[in-house]
Amino acid sequence: MTTQINTSLELGDIQAAALMPRPNPYAGAYVAVRIDDRQAGRELLRRLIPLLEPVSSFDPGRPVSLGVGLSFAGLEALNVPAESLATFPPEFQQGMAARADYIGDVGENAPENWEAPLGSKDVHLVVAALARDTSLMETLVRLAEEAVRDLPGISPIWQLDVHVPPDGREQFGFKDSISEPAVEGTGILGSNPHEAPLKAGEFVLGYEDENGDLPPIPQPEVLGRNGTYVAFRKLHQRVAAFRTYLRQNATGDASEEWLAAKFVGRWPSGAPLALAPDKDDPELGADPERNNAFMYGDDPRGLKCPVGAHARRMNARDAVITGEVRLHRMIRRGTNFGPSLPPGVLEDDGADRGLLFAFVGARLDRQFEFVQRQWVNDGKFIGAPAERDPLIGVQDGGQFTVPRRPIRRRLQGLPDFVVNRGGEYCFMPGLRALRWLADLDT
Ligand code: HEM
């Protein structure tokens, strides 16, 4: 018997925050909530649901928008029946902290060094709240206060204010959030015209994926369908250490900016090395029609963009690697937190700054965890077992090779430029599923 696969996406049921591009610039906050009383938790959902937008009525001009996810402990706190909880995948049931060794959260990145309450079983519900600018933050705060008013069993336990500056640059100074996959059936155009849209099942539960399968979804169907998973991480960035390393290693004809671009795979403006191998091209970087319209097939050795550069590791496109790129794609939602380090400063000022990274995808194991383990913290897939991602890998004094003629440049003694301060896996249910959770009577 063949399974009937419903390929038409229920865009009226999928949270817009999961799939839709965010405004740029914007300000916002991630808020984690503990649910001590399941009735209060359900009431909180009832109050949040009317504030959520589905993909179908997504309005990019909307001043504020919200997304809601629940950790496994959060589903338990709502008293979701055990037979339903058991249908969630094991990595989600365990949570990010329990997966630390597997995904490379070791040493300084280990959960015992995380910022409380991240990594604890207290993080139950996470709200991502976005506003088009800082003046609207008050509206957001008011919405949040109203949602938790007179709900004694609900405690906001963590908040991180985030923002994307008008130039879209992350804390190391590079334009981010350029490359995103196209998702079949959503009408959202990807940024790379050379990449065919990915099957919706890669990003939303209940639909066919790239393997042609209908992956198992949490049960009952009303709970799992149109949901997705989010892995969020508070990634502290050592901007002073990054700049100092570049200063110390920019010798000969290699400028600091050239070296940094080789780490990232793009110039600060966003211009990709694949199209602008020798120097930055701000016009190209600013042009959404061109700044992601490339492949790596004509650069097998990495003479233009190093094979080990961050962006090329994270999406090798048509380059030959061990494995299949399309099975490990993701939607990314990166936003800055903390103040930026003023240009030219090489001393660390002790400020907490970095990137709140959020992965969105249907498979935590095959997408997020695979990428963390194989593409960030290993190099075998590109034939460089001694190398890790130069920007975000756990280095342990690692090395990074910049292929060049006549001889390559090999950098040694890389420090960790990014440290994970904590995170969690969340399930981002569809709107019907949220209502089902709110109406539980167990
Ligand atoms: C502080 C941490 C990070 C920084 C500063 C950073 C920075 C960047 C920058 C500047 C780009 C190029 C812009 C673009 O192509 O959109 C990029 C691309 C990308 N990054 Fe990161 N990133 C960080 C963490 C991560 C993590 C943890 C992951 C996944 C586990 C990741 C996955 C990706 C992907 C998939 C791309 C797009 C590659 C492409 O399609 O060409 N990044 N990142």
PDB file of C-alpha atoms and ligand atoms in Angstrom, residues 168-181 191-192 195 233-238 264-268 270 291-292 294 296 310-317 328-332 336 354-359 367-369 371-373 375-376 389 391-392 417-419, ligand 1:
ATOM      1  CA  GLY A 168      22.884  43.575   8.880  1.00  0.00           C
ATOM      2  CA  ARG A 169      26.361  42.862  10.255  1.00  0.00           C
ATOM      3  CA  GLU A 170      27.093  40.409  13.023  1.00  0.00           C
ATOM      4  CA  GLN A 171      29.600  41.258  15.778  1.00  0.00           C
ATOM      5  CA  PHE A 172      32.750  40.271  13.846  1.00  0.00           C
ATOM      6  CA  GLY A 173      31.681  42.841  11.249  1.00  0.00           C
ATOM      7  CA  PHE A 174      30.308  40.645   8.446  1.00  0.00           C
ATOM      8  CA  LYS A 175      26.934  40.983   6.795  1.00  0.00           C
ATOM      9  CA  ASP A 176      24.881  37.951   7.833  1.00  0.00           C
ATOM     10  CA  SER A 177      21.573  36.272   6.971  1.00  0.00           C
ATOM     11  CA  ILE A 178      22.160  36.449   3.233  1.00  0.00           C
ATOM     12  CA  SER A 179      21.875  32.800   2.258  1.00  0.00           C
ATOM     13  CA  GLU A 180      18.611  31.007   3.027  1.00  0.00           C
ATOM     14  CA  PRO A 181      17.106  27.991   1.266  1.00  0.00           C
ATOM     15  CA  SER A 191      18.467  33.662  -2.241  1.00  0.00           C
ATOM     16  CA  ASN A 192      20.439  31.327  -4.538  1.00  0.00           C
ATOM     17  CA  GLU A 195      19.770  25.964  -5.715  1.00  0.00           C
ATOM     18  CA  ARG A 233      22.109  28.988  21.143  1.00  0.00           C
ATOM     19  CA  LYS A 234      23.519  32.023  22.897  1.00  0.00           C
ATOM     20  CA  LEU A 235      26.891  32.257  21.139  1.00  0.00           C
ATOM     21  CA  HIS A 236      29.311  34.650  22.800  1.00  0.00           C
ATOM     22  CA  GLN A 237      31.725  36.218  20.296  1.00  0.00           C
ATOM     23  CA  ARG A 238      35.293  37.098  21.275  1.00  0.00           C
ATOM     24  CA  VAL A 264      34.066  33.507   6.635  1.00  0.00           C
ATOM     25  CA  GLY A 265      33.824  32.854   2.875  1.00  0.00           C
ATOM     26  CA  ARG A 266      32.487  36.363   2.311  1.00  0.00           C
ATOM     27  CA  TRP A 267      33.841  39.907   2.607  1.00  0.00           C
ATOM     28  CA  PRO A 268      32.436  42.232   5.310  1.00  0.00           C
ATOM     29  CA  GLY A 270      28.564  40.226   2.153  1.00  0.00           C
ATOM     30  CA  ASN A 291      25.207  38.214  -3.603  1.00  0.00           C
ATOM     31  CA  ASN A 292      24.133  34.589  -3.273  1.00  0.00           C
ATOM     32  CA  PHE A 294      26.970  31.263  -7.047  1.00  0.00           C
ATOM     33  CA  TYR A 296      31.680  26.330  -5.811  1.00  0.00           C
ATOM     34  CA  HIS A 310      32.676  28.925   7.527  1.00  0.00           C
ATOM     35  CA  ALA A 311      30.035  29.608   4.878  1.00  0.00           C
ATOM     36  CA  ARG A 312      31.418  26.970   2.471  1.00  0.00           C
ATOM     37  CA  ARG A 313      31.490  24.313   5.216  1.00  0.00           C
ATOM     38  CA  MET A 314      27.917  25.176   6.189  1.00  0.00           C
ATOM     39  CA  ASN A 315      26.695  24.860   2.603  1.00  0.00           C
ATOM     40  CA  ALA A 316      29.174  23.337   0.160  1.00  0.00           C
ATOM     41  CA  ARG A 317      26.602  23.771  -2.644  1.00  0.00           C
ATOM     42  CA  HIS A 328      21.680  19.037   5.976  1.00  0.00           C
ATOM     43  CA  ARG A 329      20.305  22.436   5.023  1.00  0.00           C
ATOM     44  CA  MET A 330      18.665  24.720   7.569  1.00  0.00           C
ATOM     45  CA  ILE A 331      16.783  27.947   8.000  1.00  0.00           C
ATOM     46  CA  ARG A 332      18.818  30.337  10.164  1.00  0.00           C
ATOM     47  CA  ASN A 336      23.052  40.155  17.650  1.00  0.00           C
ATOM     48  CA  GLY A 354      27.466  37.737  20.341  1.00  0.00           C
ATOM     49  CA  LEU A 355      24.890  36.069  18.196  1.00  0.00           C
ATOM     50  CA  LEU A 356      21.664  34.444  19.264  1.00  0.00           C
ATOM     51  CA  PHE A 357      21.697  31.627  16.727  1.00  0.00           C
ATOM     52  CA  ALA A 358      18.469  29.841  15.893  1.00  0.00           C
ATOM     53  CA  PHE A 359      18.203  26.827  13.625  1.00  0.00           C
ATOM     54  CA  GLN A 367      20.273  18.747  10.174  1.00  0.00           C
ATOM     55  CA  PHE A 368      21.427  20.713  13.243  1.00  0.00           C
ATOM     56  CA  GLU A 369      23.324  17.974  15.090  1.00  0.00           C
ATOM     57  CA  VAL A 371      26.179  20.011  10.957  1.00  0.00           C
ATOM     58  CA  GLN A 372      27.527  20.751  14.438  1.00  0.00           C
ATOM     59  CA  ARG A 373      29.324  17.422  14.636  1.00  0.00           C
ATOM     60  CA  TRP A 375      30.779  20.279   9.412  1.00  0.00           C
ATOM     61  CA  VAL A 376      31.615  22.566  12.365  1.00  0.00           C
ATOM     62  CA  ASP A 389      35.319  25.618  11.340  1.00  0.00           C
ATOM     63  CA  LEU A 391      35.009  30.915  12.958  1.00  0.00           C
ATOM     64  CA  ILE A 392      32.807  28.831  15.238  1.00  0.00           C
ATOM     65  CA  PHE A 417      36.424  32.866  18.746  1.00  0.00           C
ATOM     66  CA  VAL A 418      32.912  31.746  19.685  1.00  0.00           C
ATOM     67  CA  VAL A 419      31.744  30.142  22.938  1.00  0.00           C
TER      68      VAL A 419
HETATM   69  C1  HEM B   1      28.684  33.500  16.325  1.00  0.00           C
HETATM   70  C2  HEM B   1      28.439  32.513  15.489  1.00  0.00           C
HETATM   71  C3  HEM B   1      28.292  32.702  14.002  1.00  0.00           C
HETATM   72  C4  HEM B   1      28.681  33.721  13.181  1.00  0.00           C
HETATM   73  C5  HEM B   1      29.390  35.004  13.580  1.00  0.00           C
HETATM   74  C6  HEM B   1      28.290  33.365  11.838  1.00  0.00           C
HETATM   75  C7  HEM B   1      28.509  34.167  10.728  1.00  0.00           C
HETATM   76  C8  HEM B   1      28.105  33.854   9.455  1.00  0.00           C
HETATM   77  C9  HEM B   1      28.272  34.706   8.301  1.00  0.00           C
HETATM   78  C10 HEM B   1      28.918  36.101   8.319  1.00  0.00           C
HETATM   79  C11 HEM B   1      27.757  34.060   7.233  1.00  0.00           C
HETATM   80  C12 HEM B   1      27.696  34.566   5.787  1.00  0.00           C
HETATM   81  C13 HEM B   1      26.370  35.208   5.476  1.00  0.00           C
HETATM   82  C14 HEM B   1      25.392  34.313   4.753  1.00  0.00           C
HETATM   83  O1  HEM B   1      25.798  33.529   3.891  1.00  0.00           O
HETATM   84  O2  HEM B   1      24.192  34.398   5.038  1.00  0.00           O
HETATM   85  C15 HEM B   1      27.246  32.789   7.705  1.00  0.00           C
HETATM   86  C16 HEM B   1      26.613  31.839   6.918  1.00  0.00           C
HETATM   87  C17 HEM B   1      26.096  30.654   7.403  1.00  0.00           C
HETATM   88  N1  HEM B   1      26.208  30.144   8.677  1.00  0.00           N
HETATM   89 FE1  HEM B   1      27.024  31.101  10.250  1.00  0.00          FE
HETATM   90  N2  HEM B   1      27.691  32.136  11.866  1.00  0.00           N
HETATM   91  C18 HEM B   1      27.674  31.688  13.162  1.00  0.00           C
HETATM   92  C19 HEM B   1      27.149  30.502  13.627  1.00  0.00           C
HETATM   93  C20 HEM B   1      26.614  29.513  12.843  1.00  0.00           C
HETATM   94  C21 HEM B   1      26.146  28.226  13.326  1.00  0.00           C
HETATM   95  C22 HEM B   1      26.181  27.755  14.782  1.00  0.00           C
HETATM   96  C23 HEM B   1      25.681  27.558  12.239  1.00  0.00           C
HETATM   97  C24 HEM B   1      25.095  26.158  12.143  1.00  0.00           C
HETATM   98  C25 HEM B   1      25.198  25.226  13.065  1.00  0.00           C
HETATM   99  C26 HEM B   1      25.834  28.415  11.088  1.00  0.00           C
HETATM  100  C27 HEM B   1      25.417  28.116   9.813  1.00  0.00           C
HETATM  101  C28 HEM B   1      25.538  28.946   8.729  1.00  0.00           C
HETATM  102  C29 HEM B   1      24.959  28.662   7.433  1.00  0.00           C
HETATM  103  C30 HEM B   1      24.095  27.450   7.060  1.00  0.00           C
HETATM  104  C31 HEM B   1      25.320  29.728   6.595  1.00  0.00           C
HETATM  105  C32 HEM B   1      24.922  29.910   5.134  1.00  0.00           C
HETATM  106  C33 HEM B   1      25.913  29.258   4.225  1.00  0.00           C
HETATM  107  C34 HEM B   1      25.477  29.367   2.785  1.00  0.00           C
HETATM  108  O3  HEM B   1      24.342  29.002   2.497  1.00  0.00           O
HETATM  109  O4  HEM B   1      26.286  29.802   1.970  1.00  0.00           O
HETATM  110  N3  HEM B   1      26.424  29.594  11.487  1.00  0.00           N
HETATM  111  N4  HEM B   1      27.477  32.678   9.056  1.00  0.00           N
END
